[in-house]
mmCIF file of C-alpha atoms and ligand atoms in Angstrom:
data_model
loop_
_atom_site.group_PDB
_atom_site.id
_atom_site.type_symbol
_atom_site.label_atom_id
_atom_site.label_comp_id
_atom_site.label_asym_id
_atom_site.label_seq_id
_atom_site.Cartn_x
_atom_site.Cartn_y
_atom_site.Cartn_z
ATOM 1 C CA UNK A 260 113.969 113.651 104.178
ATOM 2 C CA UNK A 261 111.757 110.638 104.008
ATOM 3 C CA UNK A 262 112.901 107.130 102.952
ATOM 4 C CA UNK A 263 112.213 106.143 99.487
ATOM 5 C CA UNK A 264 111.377 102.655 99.749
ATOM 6 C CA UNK A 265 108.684 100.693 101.485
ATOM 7 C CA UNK A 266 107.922 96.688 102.065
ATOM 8 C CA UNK A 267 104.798 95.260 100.623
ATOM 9 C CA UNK A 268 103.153 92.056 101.331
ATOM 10 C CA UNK A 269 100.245 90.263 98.915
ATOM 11 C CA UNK A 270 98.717 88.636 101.387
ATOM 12 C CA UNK A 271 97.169 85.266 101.152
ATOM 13 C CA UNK A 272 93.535 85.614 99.786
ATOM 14 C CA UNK A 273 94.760 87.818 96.956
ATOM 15 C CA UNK A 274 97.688 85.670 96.202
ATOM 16 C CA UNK A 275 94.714 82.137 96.161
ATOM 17 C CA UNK A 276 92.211 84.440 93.679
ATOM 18 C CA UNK A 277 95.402 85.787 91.258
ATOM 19 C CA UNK A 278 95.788 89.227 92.145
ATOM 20 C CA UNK A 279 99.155 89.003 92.132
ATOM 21 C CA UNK A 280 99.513 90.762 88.801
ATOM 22 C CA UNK A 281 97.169 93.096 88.663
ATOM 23 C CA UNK A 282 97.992 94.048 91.916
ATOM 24 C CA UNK A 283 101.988 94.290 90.990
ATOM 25 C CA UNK A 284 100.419 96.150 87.907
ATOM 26 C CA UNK A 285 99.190 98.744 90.238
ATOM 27 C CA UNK A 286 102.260 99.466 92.158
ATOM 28 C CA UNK A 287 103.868 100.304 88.888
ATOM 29 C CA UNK A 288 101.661 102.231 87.468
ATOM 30 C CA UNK A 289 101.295 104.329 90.497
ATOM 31 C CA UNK A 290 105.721 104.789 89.530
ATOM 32 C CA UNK A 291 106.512 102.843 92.709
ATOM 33 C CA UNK A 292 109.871 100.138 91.002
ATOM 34 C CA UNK A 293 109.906 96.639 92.826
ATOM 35 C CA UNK A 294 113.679 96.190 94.395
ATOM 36 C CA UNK A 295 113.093 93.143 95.614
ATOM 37 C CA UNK A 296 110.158 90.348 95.431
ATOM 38 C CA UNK A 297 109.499 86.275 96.365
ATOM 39 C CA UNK A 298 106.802 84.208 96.780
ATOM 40 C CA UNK A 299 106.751 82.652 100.485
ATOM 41 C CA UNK A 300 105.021 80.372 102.646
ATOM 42 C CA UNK A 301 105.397 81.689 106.121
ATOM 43 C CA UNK A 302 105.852 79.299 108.882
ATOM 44 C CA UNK A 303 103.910 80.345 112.182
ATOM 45 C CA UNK A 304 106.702 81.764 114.246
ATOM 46 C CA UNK A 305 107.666 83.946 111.852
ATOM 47 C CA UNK A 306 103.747 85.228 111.178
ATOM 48 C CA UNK A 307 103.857 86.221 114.981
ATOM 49 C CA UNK A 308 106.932 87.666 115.046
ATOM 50 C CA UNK A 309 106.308 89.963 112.079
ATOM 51 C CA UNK A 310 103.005 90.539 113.862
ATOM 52 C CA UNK A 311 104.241 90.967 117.414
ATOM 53 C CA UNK A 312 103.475 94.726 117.612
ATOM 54 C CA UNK A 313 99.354 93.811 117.390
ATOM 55 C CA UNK A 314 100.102 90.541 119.686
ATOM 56 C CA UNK A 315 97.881 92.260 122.582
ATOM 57 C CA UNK A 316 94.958 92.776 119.997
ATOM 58 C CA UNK A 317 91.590 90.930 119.936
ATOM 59 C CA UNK A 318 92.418 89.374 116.194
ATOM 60 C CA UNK A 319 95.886 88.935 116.592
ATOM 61 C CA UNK A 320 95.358 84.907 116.569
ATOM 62 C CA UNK A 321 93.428 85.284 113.565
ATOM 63 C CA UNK A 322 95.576 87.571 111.683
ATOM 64 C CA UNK A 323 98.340 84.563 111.712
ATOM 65 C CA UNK A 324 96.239 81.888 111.151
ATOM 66 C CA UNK A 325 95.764 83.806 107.837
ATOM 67 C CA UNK A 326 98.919 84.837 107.333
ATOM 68 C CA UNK A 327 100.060 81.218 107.437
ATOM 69 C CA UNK A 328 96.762 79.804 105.402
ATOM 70 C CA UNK A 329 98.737 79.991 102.172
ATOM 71 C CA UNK A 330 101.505 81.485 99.903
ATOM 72 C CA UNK A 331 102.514 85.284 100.566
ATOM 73 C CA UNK A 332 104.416 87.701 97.927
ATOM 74 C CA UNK A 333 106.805 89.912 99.847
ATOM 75 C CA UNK A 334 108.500 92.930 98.006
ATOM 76 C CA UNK A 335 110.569 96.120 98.314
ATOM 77 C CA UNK A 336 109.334 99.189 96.183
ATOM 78 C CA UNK A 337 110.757 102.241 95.394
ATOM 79 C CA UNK A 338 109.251 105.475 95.051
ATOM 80 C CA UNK A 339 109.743 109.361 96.476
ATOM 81 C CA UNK A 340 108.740 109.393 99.817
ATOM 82 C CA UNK A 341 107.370 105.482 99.575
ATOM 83 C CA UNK A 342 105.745 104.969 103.024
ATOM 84 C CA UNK A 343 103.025 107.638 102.628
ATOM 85 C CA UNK A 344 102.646 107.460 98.773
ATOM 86 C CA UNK A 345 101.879 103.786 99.401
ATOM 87 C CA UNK A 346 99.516 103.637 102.334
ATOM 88 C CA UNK A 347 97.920 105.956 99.587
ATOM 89 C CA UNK A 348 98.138 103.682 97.086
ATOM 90 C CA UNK A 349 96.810 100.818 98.887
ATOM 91 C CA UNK A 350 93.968 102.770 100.865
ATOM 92 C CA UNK A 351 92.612 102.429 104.322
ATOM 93 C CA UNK A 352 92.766 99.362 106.253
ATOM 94 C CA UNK A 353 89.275 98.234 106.165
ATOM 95 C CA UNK A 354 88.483 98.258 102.675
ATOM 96 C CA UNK A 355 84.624 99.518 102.994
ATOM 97 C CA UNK A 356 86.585 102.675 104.450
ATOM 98 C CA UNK A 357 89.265 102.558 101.470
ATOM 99 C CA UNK A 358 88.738 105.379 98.675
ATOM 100 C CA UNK A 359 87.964 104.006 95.098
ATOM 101 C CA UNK A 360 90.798 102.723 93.004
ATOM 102 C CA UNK A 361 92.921 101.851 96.124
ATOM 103 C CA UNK A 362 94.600 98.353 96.061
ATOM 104 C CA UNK A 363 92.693 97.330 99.251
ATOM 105 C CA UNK A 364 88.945 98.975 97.591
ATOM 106 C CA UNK A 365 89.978 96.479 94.539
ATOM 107 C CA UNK A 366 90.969 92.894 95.736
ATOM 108 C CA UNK A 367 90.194 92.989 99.749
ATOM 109 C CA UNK A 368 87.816 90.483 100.917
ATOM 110 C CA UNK A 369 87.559 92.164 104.526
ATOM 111 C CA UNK A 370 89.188 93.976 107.100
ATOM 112 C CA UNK A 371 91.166 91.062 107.439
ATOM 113 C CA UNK A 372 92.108 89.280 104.316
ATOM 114 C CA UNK A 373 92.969 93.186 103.320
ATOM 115 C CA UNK A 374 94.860 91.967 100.300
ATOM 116 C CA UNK A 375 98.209 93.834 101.310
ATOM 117 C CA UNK A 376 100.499 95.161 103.696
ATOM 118 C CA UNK A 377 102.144 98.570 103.755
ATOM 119 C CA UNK A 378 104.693 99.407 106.261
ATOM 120 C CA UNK A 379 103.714 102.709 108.079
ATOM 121 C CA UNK A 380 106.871 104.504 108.838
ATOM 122 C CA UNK A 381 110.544 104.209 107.662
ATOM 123 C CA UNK A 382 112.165 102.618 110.096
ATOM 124 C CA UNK A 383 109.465 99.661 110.162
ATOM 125 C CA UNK A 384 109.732 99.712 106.339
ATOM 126 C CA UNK A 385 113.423 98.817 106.898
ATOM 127 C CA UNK A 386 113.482 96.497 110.101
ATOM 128 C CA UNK A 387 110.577 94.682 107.609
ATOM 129 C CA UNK A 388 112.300 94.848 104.739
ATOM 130 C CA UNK A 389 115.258 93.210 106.322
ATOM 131 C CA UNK A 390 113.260 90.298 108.138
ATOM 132 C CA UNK A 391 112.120 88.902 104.369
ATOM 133 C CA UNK A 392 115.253 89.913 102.807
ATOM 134 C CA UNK A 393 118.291 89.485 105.360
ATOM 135 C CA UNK A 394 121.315 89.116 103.134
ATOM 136 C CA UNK A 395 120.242 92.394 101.508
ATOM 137 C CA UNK A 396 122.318 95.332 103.245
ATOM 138 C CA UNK A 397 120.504 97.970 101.422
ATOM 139 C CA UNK A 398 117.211 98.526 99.598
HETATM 140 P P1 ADP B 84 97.422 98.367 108.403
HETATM 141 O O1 ADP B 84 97.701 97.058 107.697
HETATM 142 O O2 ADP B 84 96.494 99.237 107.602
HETATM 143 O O3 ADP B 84 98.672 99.089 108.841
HETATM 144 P P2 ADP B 84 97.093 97.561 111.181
HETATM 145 O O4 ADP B 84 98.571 97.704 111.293
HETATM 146 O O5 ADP B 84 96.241 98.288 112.183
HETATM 147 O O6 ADP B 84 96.588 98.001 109.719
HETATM 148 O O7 ADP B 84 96.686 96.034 111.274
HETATM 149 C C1 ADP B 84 97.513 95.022 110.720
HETATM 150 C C2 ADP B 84 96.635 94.030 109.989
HETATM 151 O O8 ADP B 84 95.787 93.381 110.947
HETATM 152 C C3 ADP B 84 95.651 94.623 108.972
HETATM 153 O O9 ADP B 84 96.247 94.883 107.703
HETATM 154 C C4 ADP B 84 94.601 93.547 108.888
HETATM 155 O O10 ADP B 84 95.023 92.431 108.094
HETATM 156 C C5 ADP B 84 94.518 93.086 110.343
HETATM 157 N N1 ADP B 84 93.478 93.815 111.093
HETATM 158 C C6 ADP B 84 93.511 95.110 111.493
HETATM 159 N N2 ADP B 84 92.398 95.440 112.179
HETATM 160 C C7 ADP B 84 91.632 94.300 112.215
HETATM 161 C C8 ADP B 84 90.359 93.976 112.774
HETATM 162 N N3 ADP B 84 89.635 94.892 113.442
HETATM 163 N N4 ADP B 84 89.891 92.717 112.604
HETATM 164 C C9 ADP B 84 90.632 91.780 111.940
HETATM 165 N N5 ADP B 84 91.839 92.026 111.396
HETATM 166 C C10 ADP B 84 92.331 93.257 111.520
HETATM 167 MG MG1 MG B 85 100.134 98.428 110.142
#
């Protein structure tokens, strides 16, 4: 059976141009709940350790500079069979590719600044999950 929770971040761009509602509108509306939610400001070693997995990458650098340029919403949502419903939800990962109505298609600026994170299997949902929220022992 697959999980039924995933971990979300708003990443910085959307977060500066106040997408933070509408984009939390979408998630519910879509009949994912939020479990768990705070605004951040992530200091750099903890950008490239939640990053490590795309450390050999060409934009890796760049992907933590902006994760780092500014204040971050991280969440836990709930849904049947969250991972996949969500990377639905949010669409592909450049947003010229991402289908219209998608959370990325919406408030992305680029490939990038993609708006949000979606965690793309269970086990990462829950290894992420329990990096922004540690004290939690379930979601
Ligand atoms: P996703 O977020 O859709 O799972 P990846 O895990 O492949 O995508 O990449 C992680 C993040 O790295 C993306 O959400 C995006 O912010 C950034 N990224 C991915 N590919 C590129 C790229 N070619 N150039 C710049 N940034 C990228
Ligand atoms: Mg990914």
């Amino acid at each position: 059976m697959n999980g039924d929770f995933t971990f979300t971040i708003i990443k910085p761009r959307a977060v500066a141009k106040g997408y933070i509602g509408p984009i939390l509108n979408k998630i519910q509306e879509a009949g994912f709940g939020i479990s768990s939610l705070k605004m951040i400001q992530l200091a750099r070693p903890e950008a490239e350790a939640f990053y490590a997995v795309h450390k050999e990458r060409p934009f890796y650098q760049s992907l933590v500079d902006f994760m780092v340029s500014g204040p971050i919403v991280v969440a836990v949502v709930q849904k049947e069979n969250a991972v996949e419903n969500y990377r639905k939800l949010i669409g592909a990962t450049n947003p010229a590719e991402a289908e219209e109505g998608t959370i990325r298609k919406l408030y992305a600026e680029s490939i990038e600044a993609n708006a949000v994170h979606g965690s793309d299997s269970d086990e990462n949902a829950a290894i992420e999950a329990s990096f922004f929220f540690p004290s939690k022992d379930r979601f």
